[in-house]
XYZ file of N, CA and C in Angstrom:
483
model
N 34.566 39.282 10.764
C 33.361 39.426 9.869
C 33.834 39.482 8.367
N 34.860 40.241 8.057
C 35.366 40.310 6.593
C 35.735 38.956 6.130
N 36.418 38.206 6.938
C 36.794 36.856 6.385
C 35.672 35.957 6.274
N 34.639 36.068 6.978
C 33.461 35.372 6.882
C 32.700 35.676 5.454
N 32.707 36.907 5.248
C 32.064 37.413 3.972
C 32.870 36.901 2.667
N 34.171 36.958 2.855
C 35.042 36.535 1.749
C 34.889 34.993 1.654
N 34.767 34.194 2.753
C 34.547 32.833 2.648
C 33.250 32.496 2.018
N 32.239 33.208 2.265
C 30.886 32.953 1.692
C 30.909 33.337 0.152
N 31.787 34.281 -0.267
C 31.914 34.687 -1.688
C 32.662 33.549 -2.376
N 33.607 32.956 -1.745
C 34.320 31.791 -2.372
C 33.395 30.571 -2.522
N 32.702 30.336 -1.480
C 31.641 29.210 -1.555
C 30.706 29.429 -2.640
N 30.045 30.597 -2.772
C 29.142 30.794 -3.847
C 29.739 30.812 -5.202
N 30.937 31.219 -5.224
C 31.721 31.119 -6.509
C 31.911 29.682 -6.906
N 32.302 28.899 -5.935
C 32.476 27.446 -6.246
C 31.203 26.722 -6.700
N 30.094 27.094 -5.984
C 28.762 26.525 -6.381
C 28.343 27.054 -7.829
N 28.656 28.299 -8.172
C 28.416 28.724 -9.535
C 29.270 27.996 -10.505
N 30.519 27.716 -10.367
C 31.339 26.962 -11.222
C 30.778 25.546 -11.406
N 30.439 24.910 -10.235
C 29.899 23.560 -10.246
C 28.592 23.461 -11.138
N 27.622 24.378 -10.895
C 26.336 24.217 -11.686
C 26.688 24.714 -13.138
N 27.631 25.540 -13.374
C 27.897 25.898 -14.741
C 28.448 24.756 -15.518
N 29.400 24.052 -14.893
C 29.987 22.811 -15.513
C 28.903 21.685 -15.657
N 28.088 21.536 -14.681
C 27.041 20.570 -14.736
C 26.087 20.822 -15.862
N 25.600 22.069 -15.997
C 24.742 22.500 -17.048
C 25.338 22.374 -18.514
N 26.529 22.695 -18.500
C 27.342 22.516 -19.763
C 27.414 21.151 -20.296
N 27.702 20.309 -19.426
C 27.860 18.841 -19.686
C 26.416 18.246 -20.096
N 25.523 18.703 -19.312
C 24.067 18.310 -19.695
C 23.678 18.856 -21.090
N 24.069 20.023 -21.331
C 23.704 20.695 -22.638
C 24.318 19.925 -23.755
N 25.716 19.543 -23.652
C 26.296 18.913 -24.658
C 25.708 17.364 -24.948
N 25.569 16.697 -23.760
C 25.002 15.308 -23.841
C 23.496 15.251 -24.420
N 22.676 16.265 -23.983
C 21.240 16.311 -24.430
C 21.345 16.629 -25.988
N 22.175 17.524 -26.362
C 22.197 17.916 -27.847
C 22.650 16.666 -28.583
N 23.661 15.946 -28.133
C 24.018 14.739 -28.815
C 22.835 13.702 -28.841
N 22.135 13.517 -27.842
C 21.093 12.617 -27.828
C 19.898 13.018 -28.838
N 19.645 14.333 -28.953
C 18.598 14.769 -29.838
C 19.108 14.581 -31.291
N 20.356 14.787 -31.568
C 20.891 14.515 -32.861
C 20.778 13.115 -33.256
N 21.157 12.239 -32.329
C 21.106 10.830 -32.630
C 19.614 10.449 -32.808
N 18.744 10.866 -32.052
C 17.301 10.462 -32.173
C 16.738 11.035 -33.555
N 17.230 12.242 -34.039
C 16.821 12.756 -35.274
C 17.317 12.042 -36.373
N 18.589 11.673 -36.342
C 19.254 11.154 -37.602
C 18.813 9.654 -37.927
N 18.552 8.836 -36.950
C 18.187 7.516 -37.224
C 16.612 7.398 -37.342
N 16.150 7.115 -38.529
C 14.770 7.027 -38.847
C 14.005 5.930 -38.030
N 14.758 4.818 -37.686
C 14.152 3.677 -36.985
C 13.878 4.033 -35.624
N 14.322 5.242 -35.141
C 14.081 5.633 -33.755
C 12.950 6.578 -33.616
N 12.323 6.820 -34.824
C 11.216 7.849 -34.881
C 9.926 7.191 -34.375
N 9.489 7.530 -33.278
C 8.167 7.026 -32.688
C 7.675 7.996 -31.648
N 6.446 7.754 -31.233
C 5.824 8.699 -30.362
C 6.649 8.833 -28.945
N 7.105 7.653 -28.433
C 7.909 7.611 -27.306
C 9.175 8.481 -27.434
N 9.866 8.356 -28.537
C 11.023 9.050 -28.701
C 10.798 10.670 -28.983
N 9.634 10.892 -29.627
C 9.261 12.247 -29.906
C 9.104 12.965 -28.466
N 8.458 12.347 -27.623
C 8.217 12.786 -26.223
C 9.579 12.929 -25.509
N 10.473 11.944 -25.632
C 11.870 12.095 -25.159
C 12.524 13.289 -25.724
N 12.392 13.504 -26.988
C 13.065 14.661 -27.579
C 12.608 15.956 -27.062
N 11.270 16.052 -26.760
C 10.726 17.246 -26.248
C 11.181 17.483 -24.752
N 11.315 16.438 -23.987
C 11.855 16.393 -22.692
C 13.293 16.950 -22.721
N 14.037 16.446 -23.604
C 15.393 16.837 -23.732
C 15.491 18.454 -24.162
N 14.566 18.757 -25.086
C 14.657 20.192 -25.389
C 14.234 21.092 -24.292
N 13.333 20.571 -23.425
C 13.012 21.353 -22.217
C 14.188 21.372 -21.229
N 14.952 20.454 -21.139
C 16.093 20.432 -20.302
C 17.251 21.304 -20.849
N 17.252 21.342 -22.204
C 18.282 22.245 -22.838
C 17.906 23.653 -22.708
N 16.511 23.976 -22.732
C 15.980 25.165 -22.566
C 16.290 25.663 -21.100
N 16.194 24.803 -20.090
C 16.429 25.153 -18.725
C 17.906 25.460 -18.535
N 18.763 24.651 -19.069
C 20.221 24.944 -19.019
C 20.580 26.228 -19.655
N 19.979 26.462 -20.790
C 20.241 27.785 -21.576
C 19.726 28.965 -20.760
N 18.516 28.760 -20.144
C 17.958 29.867 -19.261
C 18.895 30.055 -18.056
N 19.533 29.085 -17.546
C 20.489 29.300 -16.404
C 21.584 30.178 -16.901
N 22.212 29.877 -17.974
C 23.313 30.702 -18.612
C 22.826 32.114 -18.905
N 21.707 32.287 -19.442
C 21.128 33.637 -19.847
C 20.914 34.472 -18.455
N 20.375 33.772 -17.513
C 20.106 34.435 -16.186
C 21.424 34.941 -15.519
N 22.512 34.001 -15.677
C 23.791 34.362 -15.104
C 24.395 35.521 -15.813
N 24.243 35.490 -17.151
C 24.858 36.659 -17.871
C 24.180 37.910 -17.604
N 22.835 37.906 -17.623
C 22.015 39.131 -17.505
C 22.195 39.572 -16.092
N 22.041 38.740 -15.036
C 22.025 39.058 -13.698
C 23.384 39.360 -13.143
N 24.319 38.627 -13.279
C 25.640 38.653 -12.604
C 26.660 39.490 -13.385
N 26.665 39.383 -14.669
C 27.685 40.088 -15.482
C 27.301 41.521 -15.582
N 25.985 41.756 -15.937
C 25.509 43.081 -16.293
C 25.357 43.909 -15.093
N 24.838 43.413 -13.911
C 24.507 44.351 -12.781
C 25.253 43.992 -11.517
N 25.868 42.817 -11.448
C 26.636 42.419 -10.309
C 25.798 42.665 -9.015
N 24.504 42.173 -9.078
C 23.682 42.220 -7.822
C 22.837 41.003 -7.745
N 22.100 40.909 -6.567
C 21.175 39.825 -6.470
C 19.797 40.118 -6.957
N 19.531 41.367 -7.365
C 18.187 41.772 -7.841
C 18.341 42.515 -9.107
N 17.234 42.467 -9.902
C 17.218 43.296 -11.053
C 15.831 43.925 -11.146
N 15.640 45.004 -10.456
C 14.297 45.527 -10.417
C 14.054 46.420 -11.525
N 15.012 47.018 -12.236
C 14.754 47.992 -13.252
C 14.971 47.509 -14.641
N 15.752 46.621 -14.928
C 16.098 46.190 -16.194
C 15.085 45.211 -16.875
N 14.646 45.442 -17.995
C 13.652 44.708 -18.735
C 14.276 43.402 -19.155
N 15.569 43.448 -19.529
C 16.220 42.214 -19.988
C 16.393 41.329 -18.881
N 16.637 41.739 -17.688
C 16.780 41.012 -16.499
C 15.540 40.328 -16.114
N 14.528 41.079 -16.129
C 13.076 40.485 -15.879
C 12.768 39.385 -16.953
N 12.970 39.727 -18.166
C 12.730 38.720 -19.264
C 13.539 37.500 -19.064
N 14.794 37.599 -18.623
C 15.698 36.556 -18.350
C 15.116 35.570 -17.265
N 14.571 36.269 -16.192
C 13.977 35.560 -15.059
C 12.704 34.784 -15.508
N 11.965 35.407 -16.336
C 10.651 34.741 -16.870
C 10.966 33.546 -17.754
N 11.993 33.696 -18.519
C 12.583 32.733 -19.400
C 13.066 31.480 -18.464
N 13.828 31.903 -17.383
C 14.364 30.956 -16.486
C 13.098 30.136 -15.686
N 12.194 30.850 -15.406
C 11.017 30.224 -14.679
C 10.312 29.301 -15.666
N 10.076 29.713 -16.995
C 9.429 28.913 -18.045
C 10.309 27.585 -18.283
N 11.574 27.775 -18.275
C 12.396 26.624 -18.528
C 12.316 25.415 -17.445
N 12.091 25.948 -16.196
C 12.014 25.070 -15.071
C 10.668 24.467 -15.204
N 9.631 25.242 -15.400
C 8.220 24.686 -15.426
C 7.965 23.700 -16.670
N 8.549 24.062 -17.760
C 8.423 23.155 -18.881
C 9.155 21.841 -18.644
N 10.254 21.875 -18.052
C 10.919 20.456 -17.669
C 10.009 19.657 -16.741
N 9.422 20.255 -15.808
C 8.414 19.558 -14.880
C 7.217 18.969 -15.711
N 6.749 19.831 -16.590
C 5.504 19.331 -17.348
C 5.868 18.320 -18.320
N 7.120 18.335 -18.971
C 7.501 17.189 -19.803
C 7.652 15.893 -19.075
N 8.196 16.135 -17.810
C 8.309 14.874 -16.891
C 6.905 14.286 -16.719
N 5.922 15.209 -16.421
C 4.596 14.765 -16.300
C 4.037 14.044 -17.564
N 4.305 14.649 -18.685
C 3.931 14.013 -20.015
C 4.544 12.587 -20.124
N 5.778 12.403 -19.750
C 6.398 11.113 -19.799
C 5.599 10.171 -18.882
N 5.285 10.629 -17.696
C 4.422 9.801 -16.834
C 3.050 9.441 -17.411
N 2.388 10.516 -18.035
C 1.040 10.229 -18.690
C 1.221 9.200 -19.751
N 2.161 9.311 -20.490
C 2.406 8.397 -21.742
C 2.618 7.002 -21.183
N 3.473 6.796 -20.224
C 3.663 5.647 -19.629
C 2.440 4.947 -18.952
N 1.633 5.757 -18.301
C 0.396 5.316 -17.795
C -0.511 4.935 -18.913
N -0.646 5.647 -19.961
C -1.449 5.340 -21.072
C -1.045 4.048 -21.666
N 0.270 3.703 -21.729
C 0.744 2.490 -22.390
C 0.349 1.217 -21.407
N 0.505 1.516 -20.140
C 0.223 0.336 -19.212
C -1.283 0.160 -18.861
N -1.994 1.176 -18.763
C -3.362 1.138 -18.277
C -4.431 1.022 -19.386
N -4.107 1.514 -20.478
C -5.106 1.565 -21.518
C -4.549 0.623 -22.625
N -5.332 -0.368 -23.029
C -4.877 -1.384 -23.916
C -4.948 -0.761 -25.272
N -5.988 -0.112 -25.736
C -6.184 0.429 -27.024
C -6.215 1.943 -27.077
N -5.118 2.497 -27.450
C -5.165 4.052 -27.607
C -4.256 4.438 -28.810
N -4.659 5.373 -29.393
C -3.921 5.935 -30.617
C -2.726 6.865 -30.033
N -1.448 6.376 -30.327
C -0.426 7.213 -29.885
C -0.439 8.516 -30.647
N -0.692 8.491 -31.977
C -0.582 9.699 -32.803
C -1.681 10.710 -32.280
N -2.815 10.240 -31.901
C -3.943 11.106 -31.473
C -3.582 11.872 -30.096
N -2.909 11.190 -29.234
C -2.541 11.808 -27.963
C -1.232 12.628 -27.967
N -0.549 12.546 -29.024
C 0.734 13.179 -29.120
C 0.604 14.711 -29.077
N -0.352 15.250 -29.736
C -0.633 16.575 -29.806
C -1.174 17.083 -28.390
N -1.880 16.300 -27.694
C -2.288 16.648 -26.263
C -1.039 16.764 -25.475
N -0.163 15.877 -25.676
C 1.118 15.844 -24.864
C 1.918 17.116 -25.253
N 1.988 17.487 -26.479
C 2.671 18.746 -26.784
C 2.039 19.873 -26.186
N 0.748 20.009 -26.151
C 0.006 21.104 -25.532
C 0.267 21.063 -24.002
N 0.270 19.918 -23.369
C 0.528 19.884 -21.898
C 1.975 20.304 -21.611
N 2.924 19.766 -22.419
C 4.333 20.022 -22.106
C 4.788 21.379 -22.337
N 4.206 22.114 -23.443
C 4.769 23.486 -23.728
C 3.672 24.486 -23.482
N 2.368 24.228 -23.656
C 1.414 25.292 -23.392
C 1.006 25.500 -22.029
N 0.774 24.518 -21.230
C 0.395 24.720 -19.793
C 1.435 25.542 -19.053
N 2.806 25.274 -19.234
C 3.715 26.160 -18.605
C 3.634 27.601 -18.937
N 3.384 27.668 -20.229
C 3.150 29.101 -20.879
C 1.954 29.796 -20.276
N 0.945 29.177 -19.975
C -0.205 29.761 -19.379
C 0.050 30.139 -17.979
N 0.689 29.236 -17.294
C 1.038 29.568 -15.786
C 2.043 30.666 -15.680
N 3.032 30.618 -16.457
C 4.085 31.743 -16.435
C 3.488 33.051 -16.908
N 2.633 32.916 -17.867
C 2.003 34.281 -18.340
C 1.084 34.864 -17.189
N 0.342 33.981 -16.607
C -0.458 34.454 -15.445
C 0.436 34.987 -14.248
N 1.488 34.370 -14.037
C 2.389 34.795 -13.001
C 2.990 36.236 -13.396
N 3.480 36.307 -14.589
C 3.906 37.671 -14.999
C 2.917 38.794 -14.889
N 1.704 38.440 -15.385
C 0.579 39.526 -15.369
C 0.336 39.893 -13.893
N 0.231 38.921 -13.132
C -0.074 39.212 -11.683
C 1.082 40.012 -10.979
N 2.296 39.580 -11.227
C 3.406 40.418 -10.773
C 3.413 41.844 -11.281
N 3.243 41.968 -12.556
C 3.231 43.308 -13.071
C 2.184 44.165 -12.657
N 0.955 43.503 -12.561
C -0.247 44.338 -12.097
C -0.142 44.635 -10.655
N 0.430 43.889 -9.832
C 0.762 44.216 -8.498
C 1.842 45.180 -8.236
N 2.598 45.356 -9.362
C 3.848 46.162 -9.354
C 4.851 45.682 -8.328
N 4.977 44.329 -8.334
C 5.924 43.783 -7.403
C 7.260 43.619 -7.928
N 8.174 44.480 -7.456
C 9.537 44.505 -8.005
C 10.322 43.220 -7.567
N 9.863 42.453 -6.691
C 10.584 41.300 -6.111
C 10.474 40.143 -6.825
N 9.728 40.131 -8.050
C 9.502 38.793 -8.726
C 10.793 38.236 -9.375
N 11.883 39.107 -9.446
C 13.097 38.613 -9.954
C 14.114 38.420 -8.812
N 13.721 38.638 -7.636
C 14.536 38.473 -6.456
C 15.038 37.024 -6.317
N 16.188 36.788 -6.082
C 16.701 35.423 -6.104
C 16.576 34.883 -4.724
N 16.249 35.560 -3.686
C 16.176 35.029 -2.399
C 14.915 34.180 -2.157
């Protein structure tokens, strides 16, 4: 039984190292891509602005994974954080990072659809709608989720299981 528990600990440790390395490489690559898109003026267009926001959402997600790991695993050494405000805030940040990434992927699809299906549309006019969809809608859903969890006094909303 003890050997089985130790084996699972090694397995989870290897998984943690793998996703930490993966998120680190992603963070460096996405940061380089944003710097390149910002530096070259010829690359400034609505499509690339949408790409940059998608990249920022991925950076936010990777950063939130690191924050979650620091707050959850270094500070408390457990799978749950029912009492710490910082831990709960880290989990909310983590959930927002995931949701923002999905909504920016949706925005990419909406933009592509608009380019292919609608012959005449103003890219500048729709860009602010895309910003609202990509950053605002996840904030609304995460806020509603947090309010619901807090009002129901559900301590398990930061449970990792």
